[in-house]
Amino acid sequence: MTSRRHTADSITDDDLDALYENANKGWRRGDEWKERALAAEAAVERASRLARRWAILRAYGGAAVELRKALAEPKESTNK
């Protein structure tokens, strides 16, 4: 079904209201897709950061774990 094309002389208030409502639905849908795209972009960035950290940990293997342990242990006092 093809809707008729409105002209300035033939459009009614109801027709104009329907056109605005249709346009507003499109804008709301666009806003929803934009929010989803931004959330997906953030998720991809977070996954990328985690992948880089994982690669570093794998590259250094146990050295990173040992370094963490050494830094977490209290220092022994040399003054007696």
PDB file of N, CA, C and O in Angstrom, chain B, residues numbered from 101:
ATOM      1  N   MET B 101       0.849  -1.180   0.000  1.00  0.00           N
ATOM      2  CA  MET B 101       0.000   0.000   0.000  1.00  0.00           C
ATOM      3  C   MET B 101       0.889   1.236   0.000  1.00  0.00           C
ATOM      4  O   MET B 101       1.762   1.377   0.857  1.00  0.00           O
ATOM      5  N   THR B 102       0.675   2.110  -0.936  1.00  0.00           N
ATOM      6  CA  THR B 102       1.454   3.332  -1.056  1.00  0.00           C
ATOM      7  C   THR B 102       0.667   4.478  -0.455  1.00  0.00           C
ATOM      8  O   THR B 102      -0.502   4.687  -0.780  1.00  0.00           O
ATOM      9  N   SER B 103       1.325   5.221   0.430  1.00  0.00           N
ATOM     10  CA  SER B 103       0.625   6.370   0.998  1.00  0.00           C
ATOM     11  C   SER B 103       0.706   7.526   0.009  1.00  0.00           C
ATOM     12  O   SER B 103       1.654   7.644  -0.767  1.00  0.00           O
ATOM     13  N   ARG B 104      -0.286   8.346   0.058  1.00  0.00           N
ATOM     14  CA  ARG B 104      -0.301   9.459  -0.891  1.00  0.00           C
ATOM     15  C   ARG B 104       0.696  10.526  -0.458  1.00  0.00           C
ATOM     16  O   ARG B 104       0.999  10.676   0.726  1.00  0.00           O
ATOM     17  N   ARG B 105       1.191  11.250  -1.428  1.00  0.00           N
ATOM     18  CA  ARG B 105       2.147  12.322  -1.148  1.00  0.00           C
ATOM     19  C   ARG B 105       1.367  13.578  -0.796  1.00  0.00           C
ATOM     20  O   ARG B 105       0.480  14.014  -1.530  1.00  0.00           O
ATOM     21  N   HIS B 106       1.724  14.147   0.353  1.00  0.00           N
ATOM     22  CA  HIS B 106       1.041  15.361   0.799  1.00  0.00           C
ATOM     23  C   HIS B 106       1.656  16.587   0.137  1.00  0.00           C
ATOM     24  O   HIS B 106       2.848  16.624  -0.167  1.00  0.00           O
ATOM     25  N   THR B 107       0.820  17.571  -0.074  1.00  0.00           N
ATOM     26  CA  THR B 107       1.289  18.875  -0.551  1.00  0.00           C
ATOM     27  C   THR B 107       0.886  19.910   0.484  1.00  0.00           C
ATOM     28  O   THR B 107       0.096  19.621   1.383  1.00  0.00           O
ATOM     29  N   ALA B 108       1.416  21.096   0.362  1.00  0.00           N
ATOM     30  CA  ALA B 108       1.074  22.158   1.308  1.00  0.00           C
ATOM     31  C   ALA B 108      -0.422  22.466   1.287  1.00  0.00           C
ATOM     32  O   ALA B 108      -0.990  22.873   2.301  1.00  0.00           O
ATOM     33  N   ASP B 109      -1.048  22.274   0.151  1.00  0.00           N
ATOM     34  CA  ASP B 109      -2.481  22.578   0.039  1.00  0.00           C
ATOM     35  C   ASP B 109      -3.368  21.431   0.512  1.00  0.00           C
ATOM     36  O   ASP B 109      -4.529  21.649   0.859  1.00  0.00           O
ATOM     37  N   SER B 110      -2.826  20.196   0.530  1.00  0.00           N
ATOM     38  CA  SER B 110      -3.698  19.056   0.818  1.00  0.00           C
ATOM     39  C   SER B 110      -3.485  18.436   2.201  1.00  0.00           C
ATOM     40  O   SER B 110      -4.312  17.633   2.632  1.00  0.00           O
ATOM     41  N   ILE B 111      -2.414  18.775   2.904  1.00  0.00           N
ATOM     42  CA  ILE B 111      -2.136  18.109   4.172  1.00  0.00           C
ATOM     43  C   ILE B 111      -3.071  18.627   5.269  1.00  0.00           C
ATOM     44  O   ILE B 111      -3.374  19.817   5.357  1.00  0.00           O
ATOM     45  N   THR B 112      -3.506  17.691   6.085  1.00  0.00           N
ATOM     46  CA  THR B 112      -4.378  18.065   7.201  1.00  0.00           C
ATOM     47  C   THR B 112      -3.568  18.017   8.490  1.00  0.00           C
ATOM     48  O   THR B 112      -2.447  17.509   8.508  1.00  0.00           O
ATOM     49  N   ASP B 113      -4.130  18.541   9.549  1.00  0.00           N
ATOM     50  CA  ASP B 113      -3.462  18.500  10.849  1.00  0.00           C
ATOM     51  C   ASP B 113      -3.200  17.056  11.277  1.00  0.00           C
ATOM     52  O   ASP B 113      -2.137  16.750  11.817  1.00  0.00           O
ATOM     53  N   ASP B 114      -4.157  16.183  11.041  1.00  0.00           N
ATOM     54  CA  ASP B 114      -3.980  14.772  11.408  1.00  0.00           C
ATOM     55  C   ASP B 114      -2.847  14.131  10.601  1.00  0.00           C
ATOM     56  O   ASP B 114      -2.046  13.363  11.135  1.00  0.00           O
ATOM     57  N   ASP B 115      -2.794  14.460   9.304  1.00  0.00           N
ATOM     58  CA  ASP B 115      -1.716  13.932   8.466  1.00  0.00           C
ATOM     59  C   ASP B 115      -0.360  14.424   8.965  1.00  0.00           C
ATOM     60  O   ASP B 115       0.596  13.653   9.038  1.00  0.00           O
ATOM     61  N   LEU B 116      -0.280  15.701   9.306  1.00  0.00           N
ATOM     62  CA  LEU B 116       0.965  16.281   9.793  1.00  0.00           C
ATOM     63  C   LEU B 116       1.367  15.641  11.119  1.00  0.00           C
ATOM     64  O   LEU B 116       2.540  15.337  11.333  1.00  0.00           O
ATOM     65  N   ASP B 117       0.397  15.438  12.009  1.00  0.00           N
ATOM     66  CA  ASP B 117       0.675  14.771  13.277  1.00  0.00           C
ATOM     67  C   ASP B 117       1.221  13.362  13.058  1.00  0.00           C
ATOM     68  O   ASP B 117       2.147  12.930  13.745  1.00  0.00           O
ATOM     69  N   ALA B 118       0.631  12.645  12.086  1.00  0.00           N
ATOM     70  CA  ALA B 118       1.093  11.287  11.781  1.00  0.00           C
ATOM     71  C   ALA B 118       2.516  11.308  11.238  1.00  0.00           C
ATOM     72  O   ALA B 118       3.323  10.446  11.584  1.00  0.00           O
ATOM     73  N   LEU B 119       2.830  12.284  10.391  1.00  0.00           N
ATOM     74  CA  LEU B 119       4.185  12.402   9.861  1.00  0.00           C
ATOM     75  C   LEU B 119       5.189  12.698  10.978  1.00  0.00           C
ATOM     76  O   LEU B 119       6.267  12.106  11.017  1.00  0.00           O
ATOM     77  N   TYR B 120       4.837  13.610  11.880  1.00  0.00           N
ATOM     78  CA  TYR B 120       5.727  13.912  13.005  1.00  0.00           C
ATOM     79  C   TYR B 120       5.922  12.697  13.909  1.00  0.00           C
ATOM     80  O   TYR B 120       7.035  12.433  14.364  1.00  0.00           O
ATOM     81  N   GLU B 121       4.859  11.968  14.167  1.00  0.00           N
ATOM     82  CA  GLU B 121       4.961  10.776  15.016  1.00  0.00           C
ATOM     83  C   GLU B 121       5.880   9.742  14.374  1.00  0.00           C
ATOM     84  O   GLU B 121       6.698   9.122  15.053  1.00  0.00           O
ATOM     85  N   ASN B 122       5.743   9.561  13.077  1.00  0.00           N
ATOM     86  CA  ASN B 122       6.601   8.628  12.358  1.00  0.00           C
ATOM     87  C   ASN B 122       8.067   9.078  12.435  1.00  0.00           C
ATOM     88  O   ASN B 122       8.963   8.263  12.653  1.00  0.00           O
ATOM     89  N   ALA B 123       8.295  10.375  12.254  1.00  0.00           N
ATOM     90  CA  ALA B 123       9.665  10.905  12.335  1.00  0.00           C
ATOM     91  C   ALA B 123      10.225  10.721  13.745  1.00  0.00           C
ATOM     92  O   ALA B 123      11.387  10.350  13.906  1.00  0.00           O
ATOM     93  N   ASN B 124       9.418  10.976  14.751  1.00  0.00           N
ATOM     94  CA  ASN B 124       9.875  10.823  16.141  1.00  0.00           C
ATOM     95  C   ASN B 124      10.218   9.371  16.468  1.00  0.00           C
ATOM     96  O   ASN B 124      11.179   9.099  17.187  1.00  0.00           O
ATOM     97  N   LYS B 125       9.426   8.447  15.934  1.00  0.00           N
ATOM     98  CA  LYS B 125       9.750   7.028  16.132  1.00  0.00           C
ATOM     99  C   LYS B 125      11.099   6.700  15.517  1.00  0.00           C
ATOM    100  O   LYS B 125      11.887   5.957  16.101  1.00  0.00           O
ATOM    101  N   GLY B 126      11.366   7.244  14.352  1.00  0.00           N
ATOM    102  CA  GLY B 126      12.651   7.024  13.699  1.00  0.00           C
ATOM    103  C   GLY B 126      13.802   7.598  14.508  1.00  0.00           C
ATOM    104  O   GLY B 126      14.848   6.963  14.636  1.00  0.00           O
ATOM    105  N   TRP B 127      13.619   8.789  15.055  1.00  0.00           N
ATOM    106  CA  TRP B 127      14.670   9.392  15.884  1.00  0.00           C
ATOM    107  C   TRP B 127      14.914   8.564  17.135  1.00  0.00           C
ATOM    108  O   TRP B 127      16.061   8.329  17.516  1.00  0.00           O
ATOM    109  N   ARG B 128      13.824   8.115  17.780  1.00  0.00           N
ATOM    110  CA  ARG B 128      13.986   7.289  18.996  1.00  0.00           C
ATOM    111  C   ARG B 128      14.706   5.988  18.660  1.00  0.00           C
ATOM    112  O   ARG B 128      15.573   5.548  19.415  1.00  0.00           O
ATOM    113  N   ARG B 129      14.358   5.374  17.541  1.00  0.00           N
ATOM    114  CA  ARG B 129      15.012   4.137  17.113  1.00  0.00           C
ATOM    115  C   ARG B 129      16.496   4.401  16.849  1.00  0.00           C
ATOM    116  O   ARG B 129      17.354   3.597  17.214  1.00  0.00           O
ATOM    117  N   GLY B 130      16.782   5.523  16.217  1.00  0.00           N
ATOM    118  CA  GLY B 130      18.174   5.887  15.971  1.00  0.00           C
ATOM    119  C   GLY B 130      18.943   6.097  17.267  1.00  0.00           C
ATOM    120  O   GLY B 130      20.099   5.689  17.383  1.00  0.00           O
ATOM    121  N   ASP B 131      18.302   6.729  18.236  1.00  0.00           N
ATOM    122  CA  ASP B 131      18.951   6.933  19.538  1.00  0.00           C
ATOM    123  C   ASP B 131      19.227   5.598  20.230  1.00  0.00           C
ATOM    124  O   ASP B 131      20.277   5.418  20.848  1.00  0.00           O
ATOM    125  N   GLU B 132      18.279   4.667  20.123  1.00  0.00           N
ATOM    126  CA  GLU B 132      18.483   3.342  20.729  1.00  0.00           C
ATOM    127  C   GLU B 132      19.659   2.618  20.070  1.00  0.00           C
ATOM    128  O   GLU B 132      20.471   2.002  20.760  1.00  0.00           O
ATOM    129  N   TRP B 133      19.752   2.690  18.746  1.00  0.00           N
ATOM    130  CA  TRP B 133      20.860   2.032  18.041  1.00  0.00           C
ATOM    131  C   TRP B 133      22.183   2.698  18.375  1.00  0.00           C
ATOM    132  O   TRP B 133      23.213   2.031  18.474  1.00  0.00           O
ATOM    133  N   LYS B 134      22.156   4.025  18.550  1.00  0.00           N
ATOM    134  CA  LYS B 134      23.386   4.729  18.917  1.00  0.00           C
ATOM    135  C   LYS B 134      23.855   4.266  20.296  1.00  0.00           C
ATOM    136  O   LYS B 134      25.046   4.019  20.487  1.00  0.00           O
ATOM    137  N   GLU B 135      22.943   4.147  21.254  1.00  0.00           N
ATOM    138  CA  GLU B 135      23.304   3.662  22.590  1.00  0.00           C
ATOM    139  C   GLU B 135      23.890   2.254  22.523  1.00  0.00           C
ATOM    140  O   GLU B 135      24.885   1.956  23.183  1.00  0.00           O
ATOM    141  N   ARG B 136      23.272   1.400  21.730  1.00  0.00           N
ATOM    142  CA  ARG B 136      23.783   0.029  21.581  1.00  0.00           C
ATOM    143  C   ARG B 136      25.172   0.024  20.951  1.00  0.00           C
ATOM    144  O   ARG B 136      26.049  -0.730  21.373  1.00  0.00           O
ATOM    145  N   ALA B 137      25.365   0.860  19.952  1.00  0.00           N
ATOM    146  CA  ALA B 137      26.669   0.930  19.283  1.00  0.00           C
ATOM    147  C   ALA B 137      27.748   1.433  20.241  1.00  0.00           C
ATOM    148  O   ALA B 137      28.865   0.914  20.249  1.00  0.00           O
ATOM    149  N   LEU B 138      27.416   2.444  21.048  1.00  0.00           N
ATOM    150  CA  LEU B 138      28.382   2.966  22.018  1.00  0.00           C
ATOM    151  C   LEU B 138      28.713   1.919  23.080  1.00  0.00           C
ATOM    152  O   LEU B 138      29.868   1.792  23.487  1.00  0.00           O
ATOM    153  N   ALA B 139      27.711   1.175  23.525  1.00  0.00           N
ATOM    154  CA  ALA B 139      27.954   0.118  24.509  1.00  0.00           C
ATOM    155  C   ALA B 139      28.825  -0.985  23.908  1.00  0.00           C
ATOM    156  O   ALA B 139      29.720  -1.507  24.572  1.00  0.00           O
ATOM    157  N   ALA B 140      28.562  -1.332  22.666  1.00  0.00           N
ATOM    158  CA  ALA B 140      29.370  -2.359  21.996  1.00  0.00           C
ATOM    159  C   ALA B 140      30.802  -1.874  21.803  1.00  0.00           C
ATOM    160  O   ALA B 140      31.751  -2.640  21.970  1.00  0.00           O
ATOM    161  N   GLU B 141      30.951  -0.615  21.455  1.00  0.00           N
ATOM    162  CA  GLU B 141      32.289  -0.042  21.277  1.00  0.00           C
ATOM    163  C   GLU B 141      33.070  -0.083  22.598  1.00  0.00           C
ATOM    164  O   GLU B 141      34.258  -0.405  22.610  1.00  0.00           O
ATOM    165  N   ALA B 142      32.396   0.246  23.709  1.00  0.00           N
ATOM    166  CA  ALA B 142      33.046   0.194  25.017  1.00  0.00           C
ATOM    167  C   ALA B 142      33.427  -1.233  25.376  1.00  0.00           C
ATOM    168  O   ALA B 142      34.501  -1.469  25.929  1.00  0.00           O
ATOM    169  N   ALA B 143      32.560  -2.184  25.067  1.00  0.00           N
ATOM    170  CA  ALA B 143      32.846  -3.586  25.366  1.00  0.00           C
ATOM    171  C   ALA B 143      34.037  -4.082  24.558  1.00  0.00           C
ATOM    172  O   ALA B 143      34.872  -4.826  25.072  1.00  0.00           O
ATOM    173  N   VAL B 144      34.117  -3.675  23.304  1.00  0.00           N
ATOM    174  CA  VAL B 144      35.247  -4.075  22.458  1.00  0.00           C
ATOM    175  C   VAL B 144      36.543  -3.475  23.000  1.00  0.00           C
ATOM    176  O   VAL B 144      37.571  -4.151  23.042  1.00  0.00           O
ATOM    177  N   GLU B 145      36.497  -2.215  23.413  1.00  0.00           N
ATOM    178  CA  GLU B 145      37.692  -1.571  23.969  1.00  0.00           C
ATOM    179  C   GLU B 145      38.139  -2.279  25.253  1.00  0.00           C
ATOM    180  O   GLU B 145      39.331  -2.504  25.461  1.00  0.00           O
ATOM    181  N   ARG B 146      37.188  -2.622  26.100  1.00  0.00           N
ATOM    182  CA  ARG B 146      37.527  -3.328  27.346  1.00  0.00           C
ATOM    183  C   ARG B 146      38.126  -4.703  27.032  1.00  0.00           C
ATOM    184  O   ARG B 146      39.110  -5.105  27.652  1.00  0.00           O
ATOM    185  N   ALA B 147      37.545  -5.417  26.084  1.00  0.00           N
ATOM    186  CA  ALA B 147      38.067  -6.732  25.702  1.00  0.00           C
ATOM    187  C   ALA B 147      39.472  -6.601  25.129  1.00  0.00           C
ATOM    188  O   ALA B 147      40.328  -7.451  25.372  1.00  0.00           O
ATOM    189  N   SER B 148      39.704  -5.546  24.375  1.00  0.00           N
ATOM    190  CA  SER B 148      41.022  -5.322  23.798  1.00  0.00           C
ATOM    191  C   SER B 148      42.060  -5.065  24.894  1.00  0.00           C
ATOM    192  O   SER B 148      43.166  -5.604  24.850  1.00  0.00           O
ATOM    193  N   ARG B 149      41.696  -4.245  25.870  1.00  0.00           N
ATOM    194  CA  ARG B 149      42.616  -3.998  26.993  1.00  0.00           C
ATOM    195  C   ARG B 149      42.907  -5.283  27.752  1.00  0.00           C
ATOM    196  O   ARG B 149      44.056  -5.551  28.103  1.00  0.00           O
ATOM    197  N   LEU B 150      41.884  -6.073  28.006  1.00  0.00           N
ATOM    198  CA  LEU B 150      42.079  -7.341  28.715  1.00  0.00           C
ATOM    199  C   LEU B 150      42.957  -8.297  27.911  1.00  0.00           C
ATOM    200  O   LEU B 150      43.791  -9.003  28.478  1.00  0.00           O
ATOM    201  N   ALA B 151      42.773  -8.321  26.605  1.00  0.00           N
ATOM    202  CA  ALA B 151      43.587  -9.189  25.745  1.00  0.00           C
ATOM    203  C   ALA B 151      45.054  -8.763  25.791  1.00  0.00           C
ATOM    204  O   ALA B 151      45.948  -9.609  25.835  1.00  0.00           O
ATOM    205  N   ARG B 152      45.301  -7.453  25.781  1.00  0.00           N
ATOM    206  CA  ARG B 152      46.679  -6.973  25.869  1.00  0.00           C
ATOM    207  C   ARG B 152      47.305  -7.358  27.212  1.00  0.00           C
ATOM    208  O   ARG B 152      48.458  -7.786  27.267  1.00  0.00           O
ATOM    209  N   ARG B 153      46.538  -7.203  28.291  1.00  0.00           N
ATOM    210  CA  ARG B 153      47.053  -7.579  29.610  1.00  0.00           C
ATOM    211  C   ARG B 153      47.324  -9.083  29.669  1.00  0.00           C
ATOM    212  O   ARG B 153      48.331  -9.516  30.228  1.00  0.00           O
ATOM    213  N   TRP B 154      46.434  -9.863  29.098  1.00  0.00           N
ATOM    214  CA  TRP B 154      46.610 -11.316  29.081  1.00  0.00           C
ATOM    215  C   TRP B 154      47.873 -11.687  28.304  1.00  0.00           C
ATOM    216  O   TRP B 154      48.633 -12.561  28.722  1.00  0.00           O
ATOM    217  N   ALA B 155      48.090 -11.022  27.179  1.00  0.00           N
ATOM    218  CA  ALA B 155      49.278 -11.302  26.366  1.00  0.00           C
ATOM    219  C   ALA B 155      50.549 -10.974  27.144  1.00  0.00           C
ATOM    220  O   ALA B 155      51.531 -11.711  27.070  1.00  0.00           O
ATOM    221  N   ILE B 156      50.532  -9.886  27.879  1.00  0.00           N
ATOM    222  CA  ILE B 156      51.706  -9.514  28.685  1.00  0.00           C
ATOM    223  C   ILE B 156      51.950 -10.555  29.772  1.00  0.00           C
ATOM    224  O   ILE B 156      53.084 -10.983  29.989  1.00  0.00           O
ATOM    225  N   LEU B 157      50.886 -10.956  30.447  1.00  0.00           N
ATOM    226  CA  LEU B 157      51.040 -11.961  31.502  1.00  0.00           C
ATOM    227  C   LEU B 157      51.555 -13.281  30.937  1.00  0.00           C
ATOM    228  O   LEU B 157      52.391 -13.937  31.557  1.00  0.00           O
ATOM    229  N   ARG B 158      51.069 -13.666  29.783  1.00  0.00           N
ATOM    230  CA  ARG B 158      51.540 -14.913  29.167  1.00  0.00           C
ATOM    231  C   ARG B 158      52.989 -14.800  28.738  1.00  0.00           C
ATOM    232  O   ARG B 158      53.756 -15.756  28.848  1.00  0.00           O
ATOM    233  N   ALA B 159      53.365 -13.614  28.244  1.00  0.00           N
ATOM    234  CA  ALA B 159      54.733 -13.415  27.770  1.00  0.00           C
ATOM    235  C   ALA B 159      55.735 -13.509  28.913  1.00  0.00           C
ATOM    236  O   ALA B 159      56.831 -14.045  28.751  1.00  0.00           O
ATOM    237  N   TYR B 160      55.347 -12.986  30.061  1.00  0.00           N
ATOM    238  CA  TYR B 160      56.272 -12.990  31.189  1.00  0.00           C
ATOM    239  C   TYR B 160      56.052 -14.161  32.126  1.00  0.00           C
ATOM    240  O   TYR B 160      56.827 -14.365  33.060  1.00  0.00           O
ATOM    241  N   GLY B 161      55.011 -14.926  31.888  1.00  0.00           N
ATOM    242  CA  GLY B 161      54.745 -16.145  32.654  1.00  0.00           C
ATOM    243  C   GLY B 161      54.766 -15.926  34.147  1.00  0.00           C
ATOM    244  O   GLY B 161      54.116 -15.017  34.664  1.00  0.00           O
ATOM    245  N   GLY B 162      55.513 -16.762  34.837  1.00  0.00           N
ATOM    246  CA  GLY B 162      55.558 -16.725  36.291  1.00  0.00           C
ATOM    247  C   GLY B 162      56.288 -15.516  36.831  1.00  0.00           C
ATOM    248  O   GLY B 162      56.155 -15.211  38.016  1.00  0.00           O
ATOM    249  N   ALA B 163      57.052 -14.817  36.015  1.00  0.00           N
ATOM    250  CA  ALA B 163      57.805 -13.666  36.488  1.00  0.00           C
ATOM    251  C   ALA B 163      56.872 -12.599  37.044  1.00  0.00           C
ATOM    252  O   ALA B 163      57.183 -11.967  38.054  1.00  0.00           O
ATOM    253  N   ALA B 164      55.742 -12.395  36.396  1.00  0.00           N
ATOM    254  CA  ALA B 164      54.795 -11.391  36.869  1.00  0.00           C
ATOM    255  C   ALA B 164      54.211 -11.801  38.214  1.00  0.00           C
ATOM    256  O   ALA B 164      54.027 -10.961  39.095  1.00  0.00           O
ATOM    257  N   VAL B 165      53.920 -13.077  38.374  1.00  0.00           N
ATOM    258  CA  VAL B 165      53.373 -13.569  39.635  1.00  0.00           C
ATOM    259  C   VAL B 165      54.404 -13.412  40.746  1.00  0.00           C
ATOM    260  O   VAL B 165      54.073 -12.973  41.847  1.00  0.00           O
ATOM    261  N   GLU B 166      55.645 -13.767  40.458  1.00  0.00           N
ATOM    262  CA  GLU B 166      56.705 -13.635  41.448  1.00  0.00           C
ATOM    263  C   GLU B 166      56.926 -12.172  41.821  1.00  0.00           C
ATOM    264  O   GLU B 166      57.124 -11.853  42.994  1.00  0.00           O
ATOM    265  N   LEU B 167      56.894 -11.299  40.850  1.00  0.00           N
ATOM    266  CA  LEU B 167      57.065  -9.878  41.125  1.00  0.00           C
ATOM    267  C   LEU B 167      55.948  -9.371  42.018  1.00  0.00           C
ATOM    268  O   LEU B 167      56.199  -8.621  42.962  1.00  0.00           O
ATOM    269  N   ARG B 168      54.718  -9.772  41.730  1.00  0.00           N
ATOM    270  CA  ARG B 168      53.592  -9.370  42.575  1.00  0.00           C
ATOM    271  C   ARG B 168      53.783  -9.849  43.998  1.00  0.00           C
ATOM    272  O   ARG B 168      53.553  -9.096  44.944  1.00  0.00           O
ATOM    273  N   LYS B 169      54.201 -11.092  44.159  1.00  0.00           N
ATOM    274  CA  LYS B 169      54.419 -11.645  45.501  1.00  0.00           C
ATOM    275  C   LYS B 169      55.499 -10.858  46.227  1.00  0.00           C
ATOM    276  O   LYS B 169      55.350 -10.532  47.405  1.00  0.00           O
ATOM    277  N   ALA B 170      56.585 -10.553  45.527  1.00  0.00           N
ATOM    278  CA  ALA B 170      57.686  -9.824  46.148  1.00  0.00           C
ATOM    279  C   ALA B 170      57.250  -8.431  46.572  1.00  0.00           C
ATOM    280  O   ALA B 170      57.636  -7.951  47.637  1.00  0.00           O
ATOM    281  N   LEU B 171      56.458  -7.796  45.752  1.00  0.00           N
ATOM    282  CA  LEU B 171      55.999  -6.450  46.095  1.00  0.00           C
ATOM    283  C   LEU B 171      54.981  -6.465  47.226  1.00  0.00           C
ATOM    284  O   LEU B 171      54.873  -5.495  47.976  1.00  0.00           O
ATOM    285  N   ALA B 172      54.241  -7.549  47.353  1.00  0.00           N
ATOM    286  CA  ALA B 172      53.214  -7.641  48.384  1.00  0.00           C
ATOM    287  C   ALA B 172      53.789  -8.000  49.749  1.00  0.00           C
ATOM    288  O   ALA B 172      53.177  -7.699  50.774  1.00  0.00           O
ATOM    289  N   GLU B 173      54.973  -8.646  49.777  1.00  0.00           N
ATOM    290  CA  GLU B 173      55.564  -9.046  51.051  1.00  0.00           C
ATOM    291  C   GLU B 173      56.099  -7.824  51.779  1.00  0.00           C
ATOM    292  O   GLU B 173      56.661  -6.915  51.168  1.00  0.00           O
ATOM    293  N   PRO B 174      55.914  -7.817  53.110  1.00  0.00           N
ATOM    294  CA  PRO B 174      56.457  -6.686  53.885  1.00  0.00           C
ATOM    295  C   PRO B 174      57.982  -6.712  53.853  1.00  0.00           C
ATOM    296  O   PRO B 174      58.590  -7.781  53.871  1.00  0.00           O
ATOM    297  N   LYS B 175      58.583  -5.554  53.806  1.00  0.00           N
ATOM    298  CA  LYS B 175      60.033  -5.453  53.782  1.00  0.00           C
ATOM    299  C   LYS B 175      60.578  -5.746  55.173  1.00  0.00           C
ATOM    300  O   LYS B 175      59.991  -5.362  56.185  1.00  0.00           O
ATOM    301  N   GLU B 176      61.717  -6.436  55.198  1.00  0.00           N
ATOM    302  CA  GLU B 176      62.364  -6.717  56.469  1.00  0.00           C
ATOM    303  C   GLU B 176      63.158  -5.486  56.887  1.00  0.00           C
ATOM    304  O   GLU B 176      63.801  -4.822  56.074  1.00  0.00           O
ATOM    305  N   SER B 177      63.090  -5.216  58.148  1.00  0.00           N
ATOM    306  CA  SER B 177      63.808  -4.071  58.668  1.00  0.00           C
ATOM    307  C   SER B 177      65.276  -4.404  58.785  1.00  0.00           C
ATOM    308  O   SER B 177      65.627  -5.445  59.339  1.00  0.00           O
ATOM    309  N   THR B 178      66.154  -3.535  58.271  1.00  0.00           N
ATOM    310  CA  THR B 178      67.584  -3.757  58.379  1.00  0.00           C
ATOM    311  C   THR B 178      68.159  -3.071  59.617  1.00  0.00           C
ATOM    312  O   THR B 178      69.306  -3.324  59.987  1.00  0.00           O
ATOM    313  N   ASN B 179      67.379  -2.215  60.255  1.00  0.00           N
ATOM    314  CA  ASN B 179      67.828  -1.550  61.479  1.00  0.00           C
ATOM    315  C   ASN B 179      67.454  -2.395  62.687  1.00  0.00           C
ATOM    316  O   ASN B 179      66.277  -2.690  62.900  1.00  0.00           O
ATOM    317  N   LYS B 180      68.445  -2.785  63.477  1.00  0.00           N
ATOM    318  CA  LYS B 180      68.132  -3.572  64.676  1.00  0.00           C
ATOM    319  C   LYS B 180      68.664  -2.886  65.877  1.00  0.00           C
ATOM    320  O   LYS B 180      68.507  -3.383  66.992  1.00  0.00           O
TER     321      LYS B 180
END
